[in-house]
mmCIF file of N, CA and C in Angstrom:
data_model
loop_
_atom_site.group_PDB
_atom_site.id
_atom_site.type_symbol
_atom_site.label_atom_id
_atom_site.label_comp_id
_atom_site.label_asym_id
_atom_site.label_seq_id
_atom_site.Cartn_x
_atom_site.Cartn_y
_atom_site.Cartn_z
ATOM 1 N N MET A 16 9.932 85.024 110.128
ATOM 2 C CA MET A 16 9.052 87.316 110.983
ATOM 3 C C MET A 16 10.643 88.107 111.215
ATOM 4 N N TRP A 17 10.757 86.851 112.373
ATOM 5 C CA TRP A 17 11.813 88.072 113.394
ATOM 6 C C TRP A 17 12.625 87.913 112.416
ATOM 7 N N ASN A 18 13.210 87.037 111.447
ATOM 8 C CA ASN A 18 14.830 87.142 110.969
ATOM 9 C C ASN A 18 14.847 88.538 110.066
ATOM 10 N N SER A 19 13.517 88.705 109.310
ATOM 11 C CA SER A 19 13.468 89.813 108.420
ATOM 12 C C SER A 19 13.944 90.677 108.453
ATOM 13 N N ILE A 20 13.109 90.912 110.110
ATOM 14 C CA ILE A 20 12.635 92.305 110.356
ATOM 15 C C ILE A 20 14.078 92.912 110.686
ATOM 16 N N TYR A 21 15.103 91.516 111.578
ATOM 17 C CA TYR A 21 16.253 91.953 111.768
ATOM 18 C C TYR A 21 16.990 91.988 110.456
ATOM 19 N N ASP A 22 17.230 91.362 109.396
ATOM 20 C CA ASP A 22 17.776 91.821 108.307
ATOM 21 C C ASP A 22 17.560 93.044 108.155
ATOM 22 N N ASN A 23 15.727 93.124 107.425
ATOM 23 C CA ASN A 23 16.212 94.879 106.949
ATOM 24 C C ASN A 23 16.674 95.584 108.365
ATOM 25 N N PHE A 24 16.445 96.254 109.508
ATOM 26 C CA PHE A 24 17.067 96.627 110.506
ATOM 27 C C PHE A 24 18.250 97.158 110.487
ATOM 28 N N VAL A 25 19.049 95.456 110.520
ATOM 29 C CA VAL A 25 20.874 95.903 109.818
ATOM 30 C C VAL A 25 21.250 96.330 109.074
ATOM 31 N N GLN A 26 20.853 96.113 107.790
ATOM 32 C CA GLN A 26 20.523 96.593 106.314
ATOM 33 C C GLN A 26 21.113 98.331 106.754
ATOM 34 N N MET A 27 19.978 98.696 107.186
ATOM 35 C CA MET A 27 18.937 100.496 106.734
ATOM 36 C C MET A 27 20.105 100.547 107.975
ATOM 37 N N LEU A 28 20.891 100.311 108.995
ATOM 38 C CA LEU A 28 21.400 100.985 110.116
ATOM 39 C C LEU A 28 23.266 100.703 109.339
ATOM 40 N N ALA A 29 23.202 99.722 108.193
ATOM 41 C CA ALA A 29 24.560 100.026 108.202
ATOM 42 C C ALA A 29 24.651 101.001 106.391
ATOM 43 N N GLY A 30 23.282 101.523 106.560
ATOM 44 C CA GLY A 30 23.516 101.799 104.943
ATOM 45 C C GLY A 30 23.567 101.480 103.888
ATOM 46 N N LEU A 31 23.763 100.145 103.951
ATOM 47 C CA LEU A 31 24.166 98.932 102.339
ATOM 48 C C LEU A 31 23.322 97.570 102.386
ATOM 49 N N ARG A 32 22.695 97.677 101.536
ATOM 50 C CA ARG A 32 21.290 96.740 101.439
ATOM 51 C C ARG A 32 22.066 95.358 101.071
ATOM 52 N N TRP A 33 21.914 94.037 101.175
ATOM 53 C CA TRP A 33 22.770 93.099 101.122
ATOM 54 C C TRP A 33 23.445 92.862 99.555
ATOM 55 N N SER A 34 21.788 93.059 98.433
ATOM 56 C CA SER A 34 22.063 92.880 97.395
ATOM 57 C C SER A 34 23.088 94.097 97.189
ATOM 58 N N ALA A 35 23.468 95.369 97.402
ATOM 59 C CA ALA A 35 24.374 96.620 96.774
ATOM 60 C C ALA A 35 25.530 95.955 97.857
ATOM 61 N N PHE A 36 25.289 94.928 97.566
ATOM 62 C CA PHE A 36 27.209 94.329 98.992
ATOM 63 C C PHE A 36 27.571 92.939 98.550
ATOM 64 N N LEU A 37 26.695 92.589 97.797
ATOM 65 C CA LEU A 37 26.976 91.365 96.564
ATOM 66 C C LEU A 37 27.448 91.753 95.562
ATOM 67 N N ALA A 38 26.394 93.011 94.905
ATOM 68 C CA ALA A 38 26.934 93.114 93.684
ATOM 69 C C ALA A 38 28.504 94.216 93.778
ATOM 70 N N GLN A 39 28.741 94.825 95.178
ATOM 71 C CA GLN A 39 30.307 95.758 95.277
ATOM 72 C C GLN A 39 31.417 94.568 95.295
ATOM 73 N N ASN A 40 30.913 92.966 95.525
ATOM 74 C CA ASN A 40 31.849 91.986 96.143
ATOM 75 C C ASN A 40 31.806 91.466 94.488
ATOM 76 N N ASN A 41 31.140 91.737 93.564
ATOM 77 C CA ASN A 41 30.872 90.888 92.352
ATOM 78 C C ASN A 41 32.504 89.637 91.681
ATOM 79 N N ASN A 42 32.746 90.332 92.165
ATOM 80 C CA ASN A 42 34.663 89.458 92.383
ATOM 81 C C ASN A 42 35.439 88.291 92.797
ATOM 82 N N ASN A 43 34.381 88.250 94.390
ATOM 83 C CA ASN A 43 34.271 87.374 95.440
ATOM 84 C C ASN A 43 33.230 87.443 96.005
ATOM 85 N N ILE A 44 32.097 86.498 95.128
ATOM 86 C CA ILE A 44 30.776 86.759 95.223
ATOM 87 C C ILE A 44 30.216 85.473 96.168
ATOM 88 N N ALA A 45 31.332 84.131 95.733
ATOM 89 C CA ALA A 45 31.126 83.496 97.007
ATOM 90 C C ALA A 45 30.630 83.616 98.700
ATOM 91 N N GLN A 46 32.073 84.169 98.543
ATOM 92 C CA GLN A 46 32.551 84.121 99.781
ATOM 93 C C GLN A 46 31.593 85.416 100.947
ATOM 94 N N ALA A 47 30.666 86.507 99.624
ATOM 95 C CA ALA A 47 30.528 87.886 100.044
ATOM 96 C C ALA A 47 29.033 86.855 100.420
ATOM 97 N N THR A 48 28.516 86.083 99.414
ATOM 98 C CA THR A 48 27.452 84.985 99.763
ATOM 99 C C THR A 48 27.126 84.462 101.191
ATOM 100 N N ARG A 49 28.209 84.032 101.513
ATOM 101 C CA ARG A 49 28.483 82.968 102.169
ATOM 102 C C ARG A 49 28.967 83.742 103.813
ATOM 103 N N MET A 50 29.009 84.910 103.786
ATOM 104 C CA MET A 50 29.676 86.525 104.986
ATOM 105 C C MET A 50 27.885 86.401 105.183
ATOM 106 N N ARG A 51 27.109 87.096 103.286
ATOM 107 C CA ARG A 51 25.972 86.820 103.786
ATOM 108 C C ARG A 51 25.209 86.090 104.991
ATOM 109 N N ASN A 52 25.503 85.025 104.433
ATOM 110 C CA ASN A 52 24.216 84.352 105.275
ATOM 111 C C ASN A 52 24.791 83.282 106.612
ATOM 112 N N VAL A 53 25.976 83.847 107.586
ATOM 113 C CA VAL A 53 26.207 83.685 108.864
ATOM 114 C C VAL A 53 25.653 84.681 108.917
ATOM 115 N N PHE A 54 25.941 86.331 108.412
ATOM 116 C CA PHE A 54 24.333 86.812 109.574
ATOM 117 C C PHE A 54 23.029 86.766 109.913
ATOM 118 N N ARG A 55 22.457 85.937 108.130
ATOM 119 C CA ARG A 55 21.083 85.293 107.863
ATOM 120 C C ARG A 55 20.667 83.564 108.962
ATOM 121 N N ASN A 56 21.449 83.213 109.509
ATOM 122 C CA ASN A 56 21.417 81.679 109.913
ATOM 123 C C ASN A 56 21.621 82.022 111.185
ATOM 124 N N ASP A 57 23.112 82.385 111.461
ATOM 125 C CA ASP A 57 23.838 81.996 112.346
ATOM 126 C C ASP A 57 23.809 83.269 113.012
ATOM 127 N N LEU A 58 23.727 84.003 112.915
ATOM 128 C CA LEU A 58 24.059 85.156 113.928
ATOM 129 C C LEU A 58 22.548 86.132 114.556
ATOM 130 N N TYR A 59 21.870 85.983 113.435
ATOM 131 C CA TYR A 59 20.961 86.299 113.433
ATOM 132 C C TYR A 59 20.345 85.872 114.715
ATOM 133 N N ALA A 60 19.885 84.860 114.980
ATOM 134 C CA ALA A 60 19.726 83.642 115.664
ATOM 135 C C ALA A 60 20.443 83.428 117.152
ATOM 136 N N ILE A 61 21.169 84.121 117.122
ATOM 137 C CA ILE A 61 22.421 83.733 118.296
ATOM 138 C C ILE A 61 22.340 85.414 118.807
ATOM 139 N N SER A 62 22.415 86.778 118.676
ATOM 140 C CA SER A 62 21.843 87.450 118.976
ATOM 141 C C SER A 62 20.728 87.525 119.598
ATOM 142 N N GLY A 63 19.591 87.187 119.525
ATOM 143 C CA GLY A 63 17.760 87.191 119.230
ATOM 144 C C GLY A 63 18.113 86.085 120.836
ATOM 145 N N LEU A 64 18.923 85.510 120.366
ATOM 146 C CA LEU A 64 18.738 84.695 122.423
ATOM 147 C C LEU A 64 19.903 84.594 123.566
ATOM 148 N N VAL A 65 20.511 85.746 123.066
ATOM 149 C CA VAL A 65 21.219 86.908 123.914
ATOM 150 C C VAL A 65 20.783 87.780 124.039
ATOM 151 N N ILE A 66 19.912 88.439 123.179
ATOM 152 C CA ILE A 66 18.689 88.626 124.102
ATOM 153 C C ILE A 66 17.817 89.238 124.930
ATOM 154 N N ILE A 67 17.208 87.732 125.099
ATOM 155 C CA ILE A 67 15.987 86.763 125.260
ATOM 156 C C ILE A 67 17.156 86.503 126.835
ATOM 157 N N THR A 68 17.427 86.026 127.102
ATOM 158 C CA THR A 68 18.512 84.932 127.957
ATOM 159 C C THR A 68 18.932 86.466 128.794
ATOM 160 N N VAL A 69 20.001 86.916 128.234
ATOM 161 C CA VAL A 69 20.417 88.271 129.442
ATOM 162 C C VAL A 69 19.582 89.298 129.489
ATOM 163 N N THR A 70 18.199 89.905 129.271
ATOM 164 C CA THR A 70 17.285 91.451 129.483
ATOM 165 C C THR A 70 16.707 90.102 130.709
ATOM 166 N N ILE A 71 16.261 88.700 130.677
ATOM 167 C CA ILE A 71 15.490 88.338 131.273
ATOM 168 C C ILE A 71 16.370 88.427 132.499
ATOM 169 N N CYS A 72 17.363 87.871 132.835
ATOM 170 C CA CYS A 72 18.418 87.633 134.093
ATOM 171 C C CYS A 72 19.062 88.885 134.673
ATOM 172 N N ILE A 73 18.582 89.469 134.025
ATOM 173 C CA ILE A 73 19.574 91.265 134.496
ATOM 174 C C ILE A 73 17.727 92.004 134.943
ATOM 175 N N ALA A 74 16.378 91.862 134.345
ATOM 176 C CA ALA A 74 14.902 92.292 134.609
ATOM 177 C C ALA A 74 15.268 91.677 135.901
ATOM 178 N N ALA A 75 14.941 90.241 136.448
ATOM 179 C CA ALA A 75 14.323 89.342 137.469
ATOM 180 C C ALA A 75 15.785 89.528 138.403
ATOM 181 N N ALA A 76 16.709 89.992 138.024
ATOM 182 C CA ALA A 76 17.362 90.313 139.001
ATOM 183 C C ALA A 76 17.468 91.437 139.300
ATOM 184 N N TYR A 77 17.096 92.462 139.562
ATOM 185 C CA TYR A 77 16.775 94.269 138.916
ATOM 186 C C TYR A 77 15.737 93.908 140.384
ATOM 187 N N TYR A 78 14.514 93.650 139.877
ATOM 188 C CA TYR A 78 13.392 93.906 140.195
ATOM 189 C C TYR A 78 12.961 92.494 141.791
ATOM 190 N N PHE A 79 14.336 91.162 141.572
ATOM 191 C CA PHE A 79 13.432 90.457 142.239
ATOM 192 C C PHE A 79 15.175 89.845 143.367
ATOM 193 N N ILE A 80 15.902 90.383 143.045
ATOM 194 C CA ILE A 80 16.883 90.215 143.925
ATOM 195 C C ILE A 80 16.971 91.134 144.024
ATOM 196 N N LEU A 81 17.297 92.595 143.765
ATOM 197 C CA LEU A 81 17.824 93.593 144.415
ATOM 198 C C LEU A 81 17.265 94.241 145.323
ATOM 199 N N ASN A 82 16.023 94.072 144.395
ATOM 200 C CA ASN A 82 15.411 95.219 145.245
ATOM 201 C C ASN A 82 14.024 94.828 146.403
ATOM 202 N N CYS A 83 14.529 92.935 146.787
ATOM 203 C CA CYS A 83 14.096 92.441 148.156
ATOM 204 C C CYS A 83 14.986 92.689 148.886
ATOM 205 N N ARG A 84 16.664 92.549 148.484
ATOM 206 C CA ARG A 84 17.267 92.984 150.076
ATOM 207 C C ARG A 84 17.171 94.272 151.008
ATOM 208 N N GLY A 85 17.337 95.422 149.808
ATOM 209 C CA GLY A 85 17.656 96.656 150.885
ATOM 210 C C GLY A 85 16.225 96.571 151.242
ATOM 211 N N GLY A 86 14.896 96.205 151.099
ATOM 212 C CA GLY A 86 13.141 95.942 151.500
ATOM 213 C C GLY A 86 12.775 97.993 150.654
ATOM 214 N N ALA A 87 12.351 98.255 151.858
ATOM 215 C CA ALA A 87 11.473 99.753 151.123
ATOM 216 C C ALA A 87 12.149 100.427 150.237
ATOM 217 N N GLY A 88 11.977 101.043 149.289
ATOM 218 C CA GLY A 88 12.632 102.746 148.834
ATOM 219 C C GLY A 88 14.142 101.965 148.607
ATOM 220 N N TYR A 89 14.540 100.582 148.199
ATOM 221 C CA TYR A 89 16.504 100.544 148.100
ATOM 222 C C TYR A 89 16.472 101.553 146.749
ATOM 223 N N ALA A 90 16.220 100.827 146.091
ATOM 224 C CA ALA A 90 16.385 101.098 144.487
ATOM 225 C C ALA A 90 14.909 100.798 143.251
ATOM 226 N N PHE A 91 14.234 101.560 143.990
ATOM 227 C CA PHE A 91 13.261 101.942 143.590
ATOM 228 C C PHE A 91 13.099 103.537 142.224
ATOM 229 N N ARG A 92 14.046 104.393 142.074
ATOM 230 C CA ARG A 92 14.246 105.302 142.061
ATOM 231 C C ARG A 92 14.274 104.702 140.361
ATOM 232 N N VAL A 93 13.864 105.617 139.412
ATOM 233 C CA VAL A 93 14.194 105.256 138.166
ATOM 234 C C VAL A 93 15.629 105.386 138.009
ATOM 235 N N LYS A 94 16.408 106.129 138.724
ATOM 236 C CA LYS A 94 17.986 106.510 138.015
ATOM 237 C C LYS A 94 17.851 104.786 138.067
ATOM 238 N N PHE A 95 18.130 103.932 139.228
ATOM 239 C CA PHE A 95 18.355 103.216 139.341
ATOM 240 C C PHE A 95 17.651 101.558 138.151
ATOM 241 N N TRP A 96 16.620 102.306 137.675
ATOM 242 C CA TRP A 96 16.250 101.229 136.528
ATOM 243 C C TRP A 96 16.563 101.151 135.736
ATOM 244 N N PHE A 97 17.063 102.622 135.159
ATOM 245 C CA PHE A 97 17.572 103.489 134.074
ATOM 246 C C PHE A 97 18.877 102.752 133.878
ATOM 247 N N THR A 98 19.771 102.592 134.544
ATOM 248 C CA THR A 98 20.825 102.076 135.298
ATOM 249 C C THR A 98 21.498 101.005 134.681
ATOM 250 N N ALA A 99 19.909 100.214 135.087
ATOM 251 C CA ALA A 99 19.924 98.895 134.592
ATOM 252 C C ALA A 99 19.621 98.615 133.185
ATOM 253 N N LEU A 100 18.644 99.434 132.896
ATOM 254 C CA LEU A 100 18.429 99.353 131.151
ATOM 255 C C LEU A 100 19.440 99.683 130.938
ATOM 256 N N LEU A 101 20.310 100.506 131.119
ATOM 257 C CA LEU A 101 21.792 100.639 129.606
ATOM 258 C C LEU A 101 22.537 99.446 130.419
ATOM 259 N N ALA A 102 22.938 99.196 132.004
ATOM 260 C CA ALA A 102 23.697 98.053 131.667
ATOM 261 C C ALA A 102 23.870 96.871 130.736
ATOM 262 N N ASN A 103 21.784 96.487 131.078
ATOM 263 C CA ASN A 103 21.191 95.514 129.633
ATOM 264 C C ASN A 103 22.224 95.768 128.272
ATOM 265 N N SER A 104 21.627 96.881 128.326
ATOM 266 C CA SER A 104 21.929 97.120 126.558
ATOM 267 C C SER A 104 23.296 97.198 126.311
ATOM 268 N N LEU A 105 24.132 98.234 127.211
ATOM 269 C CA LEU A 105 25.283 97.552 126.911
ATOM 270 C C LEU A 105 26.295 96.944 126.574
ATOM 271 N N LEU A 106 25.462 95.994 128.196
ATOM 272 C CA LEU A 106 26.916 94.199 127.941
ATOM 273 C C LEU A 106 26.547 93.365 125.931
ATOM 274 N N ILE A 107 24.768 93.372 126.115
ATOM 275 C CA ILE A 107 24.182 92.771 124.932
ATOM 276 C C ILE A 107 25.393 93.822 124.050
ATOM 277 N N SER A 108 25.061 94.282 123.813
ATOM 278 C CA SER A 108 25.509 95.370 122.346
ATOM 279 C C SER A 108 26.586 94.894 122.101
ATOM 280 N N ALA A 109 28.056 94.846 123.773
ATOM 281 C CA ALA A 109 28.992 94.904 123.237
ATOM 282 C C ALA A 109 29.184 93.630 122.572
ATOM 283 N N SER A 110 28.631 92.417 123.858
ATOM 284 C CA SER A 110 28.702 91.076 123.151
ATOM 285 C C SER A 110 28.210 90.255 122.458
ATOM 286 N N VAL A 111 27.289 91.103 121.914
ATOM 287 C CA VAL A 111 26.868 90.502 120.144
ATOM 288 C C VAL A 111 27.671 91.247 118.693
ATOM 289 N N LEU A 112 28.366 92.063 119.762
ATOM 290 C CA LEU A 112 29.287 92.895 118.296
ATOM 291 C C LEU A 112 31.183 91.858 118.659
ATOM 292 N N PHE A 113 31.496 91.718 119.838
ATOM 293 C CA PHE A 113 32.205 90.181 119.922
ATOM 294 C C PHE A 113 31.781 89.305 119.121
ATOM 295 N N ILE A 114 30.918 88.803 119.316
ATOM 296 C CA ILE A 114 30.482 87.171 118.837
ATOM 297 C C ILE A 114 30.621 87.345 117.343
ATOM 298 N N SER A 115 29.886 89.065 116.451
ATOM 299 C CA SER A 115 29.934 88.871 115.280
ATOM 300 C C SER A 115 31.295 89.427 114.374
ATOM 301 N N VAL A 116 31.902 90.078 114.869
ATOM 302 C CA VAL A 116 33.423 90.850 114.618
ATOM 303 C C VAL A 116 34.297 88.588 114.585
ATOM 304 N N SER A 117 34.203 87.632 115.533
ATOM 305 C CA SER A 117 34.430 86.666 115.491
ATOM 306 C C SER A 117 34.805 85.639 114.091
ATOM 307 N N MET A 118 32.714 85.939 114.813
ATOM 308 C CA MET A 118 32.544 84.534 113.785
ATOM 309 C C MET A 118 32.583 85.250 112.201
ATOM 310 N N THR A 119 33.008 86.678 111.652
ATOM 311 C CA THR A 119 33.043 87.298 110.378
ATOM 312 C C THR A 119 34.682 87.571 109.797
ATOM 313 N N LYS A 120 35.246 86.806 111.260
ATOM 314 C CA LYS A 120 36.808 87.595 110.669
ATOM 315 C C LYS A 120 37.331 86.650 109.941
ATOM 316 N N ALA A 121 36.781 85.604 109.113
ATOM 317 C CA ALA A 121 37.221 85.307 108.130
ATOM 318 C C ALA A 121 36.700 85.137 106.730
ATOM 319 N N TYR A 122 36.186 86.697 107.494
ATOM 320 C CA TYR A 122 35.873 87.531 105.372
ATOM 321 C C TYR A 122 36.572 89.005 105.904
ATOM 322 N N SER A 123 37.546 89.443 106.575
ATOM 323 C CA SER A 123 37.692 90.422 107.131
ATOM 324 C C SER A 123 38.094 91.668 105.983
ATOM 325 N N SER A 124 38.205 90.391 104.397
ATOM 326 C CA SER A 124 38.434 91.273 102.955
ATOM 327 C C SER A 124 36.917 91.967 102.235
ATOM 328 N N LEU A 125 35.554 91.263 102.779
ATOM 329 C CA LEU A 125 35.110 92.226 102.941
ATOM 330 C C LEU A 125 34.563 93.500 103.633
ATOM 331 N N ASN A 126 35.728 93.727 104.626
ATOM 332 C CA ASN A 126 34.872 94.533 105.447
ATOM 333 C C ASN A 126 33.876 94.405 105.857
ATOM 334 N N PRO A 127 33.910 93.238 106.622
ATOM 335 C CA PRO A 127 32.194 93.396 107.537
ATOM 336 C C PRO A 127 31.624 93.962 108.646
ATOM 337 N N PHE A 128 32.631 95.297 109.086
ATOM 338 C CA PHE A 128 32.904 95.592 110.527
ATOM 339 C C PHE A 128 31.080 96.294 109.988
ATOM 340 N N LYS A 129 31.234 97.366 108.860
ATOM 341 C CA LYS A 129 29.187 98.324 109.294
ATOM 342 C C LYS A 129 28.577 97.116 109.346
ATOM 343 N N TYR A 130 28.519 96.027 108.956
ATOM 344 C CA TYR A 130 27.494 95.074 109.564
ATOM 345 C C TYR A 130 27.262 94.547 111.330
ATOM 346 N N CYS A 131 28.769 94.525 111.824
ATOM 347 C CA CYS A 131 28.717 94.013 112.437
ATOM 348 C C CYS A 131 28.879 94.472 113.951
ATOM 349 N N LEU A 132 28.597 96.817 113.657
ATOM 350 C CA LEU A 132 28.483 97.621 113.863
ATOM 351 C C LEU A 132 27.152 97.337 113.718
ATOM 352 N N SER A 133 26.019 97.435 113.395
ATOM 353 C CA SER A 133 24.909 97.303 112.679
ATOM 354 C C SER A 133 23.982 96.650 113.606
ATOM 355 N N LEU A 134 24.578 95.676 114.107
ATOM 356 C CA LEU A 134 24.055 94.035 114.431
ATOM 357 C C LEU A 134 23.745 94.665 115.863
ATOM 358 N N GLY A 135 25.159 95.261 116.227
ATOM 359 C CA GLY A 135 25.265 95.418 118.011
ATOM 360 C C GLY A 135 23.968 96.761 117.793
ATOM 361 N N ILE A 136 24.109 97.361 117.576
ATOM 362 C CA ILE A 136 23.488 99.194 117.749
ATOM 363 C C ILE A 136 21.604 98.261 117.531
ATOM 364 N N SER A 137 21.505 97.177 116.570
ATOM 365 C CA SER A 137 19.914 97.246 116.813
ATOM 366 C C SER A 137 19.477 96.236 117.848
ATOM 367 N N ASN A 138 20.912 95.714 118.923
ATOM 368 C CA ASN A 138 20.401 94.999 119.574
ATOM 369 C C ASN A 138 20.283 96.005 120.741
ATOM 370 N N LEU A 139 20.928 96.625 120.873
ATOM 371 C CA LEU A 139 21.766 97.939 122.380
ATOM 372 C C LEU A 139 18.937 98.036 122.305
ATOM 373 N N ILE A 140 19.000 98.513 121.018
ATOM 374 C CA ILE A 140 16.991 98.924 120.920
ATOM 375 C C ILE A 140 16.801 98.072 120.884
ATOM 376 N N TYR A 141 16.651 97.016 120.516
ATOM 377 C CA TYR A 141 16.097 95.638 120.886
ATOM 378 C C TYR A 141 16.231 94.995 122.056
ATOM 379 N N SER A 142 17.516 95.432 122.766
ATOM 380 C CA SER A 142 17.331 94.951 123.909
ATOM 381 C C SER A 142 16.512 96.160 125.436
ATOM 382 N N ALA A 143 16.868 97.086 124.683
ATOM 383 C CA ALA A 143 16.249 98.549 125.657
ATOM 384 C C ALA A 143 14.586 98.038 125.640
ATOM 385 N N LEU A 144 13.483 98.114 124.855
ATOM 386 C CA LEU A 144 12.524 97.505 124.161
ATOM 387 C C LEU A 144 12.503 96.522 124.631
ATOM 388 N N LEU A 145 13.252 95.314 124.783
ATOM 389 C CA LEU A 145 12.689 94.334 126.210
ATOM 390 C C LEU A 145 12.739 94.244 127.290
ATOM 391 N N PHE A 146 13.318 94.973 127.871
ATOM 392 C CA PHE A 146 13.847 95.072 128.885
ATOM 393 C C PHE A 146 13.097 95.995 129.644
ATOM 394 N N PHE A 147 12.477 97.007 128.646
ATOM 395 C CA PHE A 147 10.563 97.717 129.212
ATOM 396 C C PHE A 147 9.754 96.500 129.015
ATOM 397 N N VAL A 148 9.422 96.193 128.208
ATOM 398 C CA VAL A 148 8.282 95.178 128.859
ATOM 399 C C VAL A 148 8.028 94.308 129.936
ATOM 400 N N LEU A 149 9.456 93.792 129.807
ATOM 401 C CA LEU A 149 9.786 92.744 130.738
ATOM 402 C C LEU A 149 9.500 93.467 132.426
ATOM 403 N N SER A 150 9.257 94.619 132.647
ATOM 404 C CA SER A 150 8.782 95.855 133.608
ATOM 405 C C SER A 150 8.530 95.860 133.900
ATOM 406 N N LEU A 151 7.812 95.530 132.959
ATOM 407 C CA LEU A 151 5.798 96.456 133.086
ATOM 408 C C LEU A 151 5.688 94.725 133.395
ATOM 409 N N ILE A 152 5.993 94.089 132.759
ATOM 410 C CA ILE A 152 5.483 92.258 134.151
ATOM 411 C C ILE A 152 6.231 91.908 134.815
ATOM 412 N N PHE A 153 7.216 92.197 134.870
ATOM 413 C CA PHE A 153 7.713 92.210 136.403
ATOM 414 C C PHE A 153 7.092 92.875 137.846
ATOM 415 N N LYS A 154 7.014 94.238 137.347
ATOM 416 C CA LYS A 154 6.992 95.307 138.574
ATOM 417 C C LYS A 154 5.711 94.749 139.387
ATOM 418 N N LYS A 155 4.887 94.211 138.267
ATOM 419 C CA LYS A 155 3.351 93.994 138.653
ATOM 420 C C LYS A 155 3.545 92.833 139.659
ATOM 421 N N TYR A 156 4.513 91.821 140.219
ATOM 422 C CA TYR A 156 5.485 90.644 141.197
ATOM 423 C C TYR A 156 6.742 91.160 142.218
ATOM 424 N N SER A 157 6.794 92.241 141.915
ATOM 425 C CA SER A 157 7.869 92.608 142.673
ATOM 426 C C SER A 157 7.502 93.756 143.713
ATOM 427 N N VAL A 158 8.353 94.193 144.635
ATOM 428 C CA VAL A 158 8.056 94.789 145.679
ATOM 429 C C VAL A 158 8.228 96.631 145.376
ATOM 430 N N ALA A 159 9.386 96.700 143.754
ATOM 431 C CA ALA A 159 9.263 97.580 143.233
ATOM 432 C C ALA A 159 8.377 97.256 142.107
ATOM 433 N N SER A 160 7.487 97.750 142.217
ATOM 434 C CA SER A 160 5.690 97.788 141.850
ATOM 435 C C SER A 160 5.832 99.135 140.946
ATOM 436 N N THR A 161 6.118 100.181 142.119
ATOM 437 C CA THR A 161 6.318 102.264 140.993
ATOM 438 C C THR A 161 7.706 102.070 140.689
ATOM 439 N N THR A 162 8.560 101.503 140.599
ATOM 440 C CA THR A 162 9.277 101.565 138.928
ATOM 441 C C THR A 162 8.920 100.829 138.212
ATOM 442 N N PRO A 163 9.299 101.791 136.892
ATOM 443 C CA PRO A 163 9.918 102.925 136.653
ATOM 444 C C PRO A 163 9.111 103.561 136.487
ATOM 445 N N PHE A 164 7.862 103.564 136.532
ATOM 446 C CA PHE A 164 6.866 104.152 136.748
ATOM 447 C C PHE A 164 5.882 104.198 136.994
#
């Protein structure tokens, strides 16, 4: 289920369905199919693991390290929470973009960058949502119980 949601969102952001991509590259259909399978079988799983791991680490660091070090009121402001969310999202998006470009380098003749960029943008959105959800959970057990709201 996660894989198909991820796949549909990436295709929507790229503006090109995989079926249309394969039809455009019908003279090199085997290589186009292999590239699609790299996304479906490898990149979606890797990017999901990157999102989960990095977001948990950054959210835990924000709630349990940064806010405990300074005492009451150190980083309890919404601007610090938003900065942590933005840093998390941009770090994940850039990391996944770098990983996807390097993994699809062998298929550069097919111009896979729009799919790589779409994967990076979708990870930006998913990581922001996960950071928000983790904030709702972590704030109950942290001294920053009023952040973000």
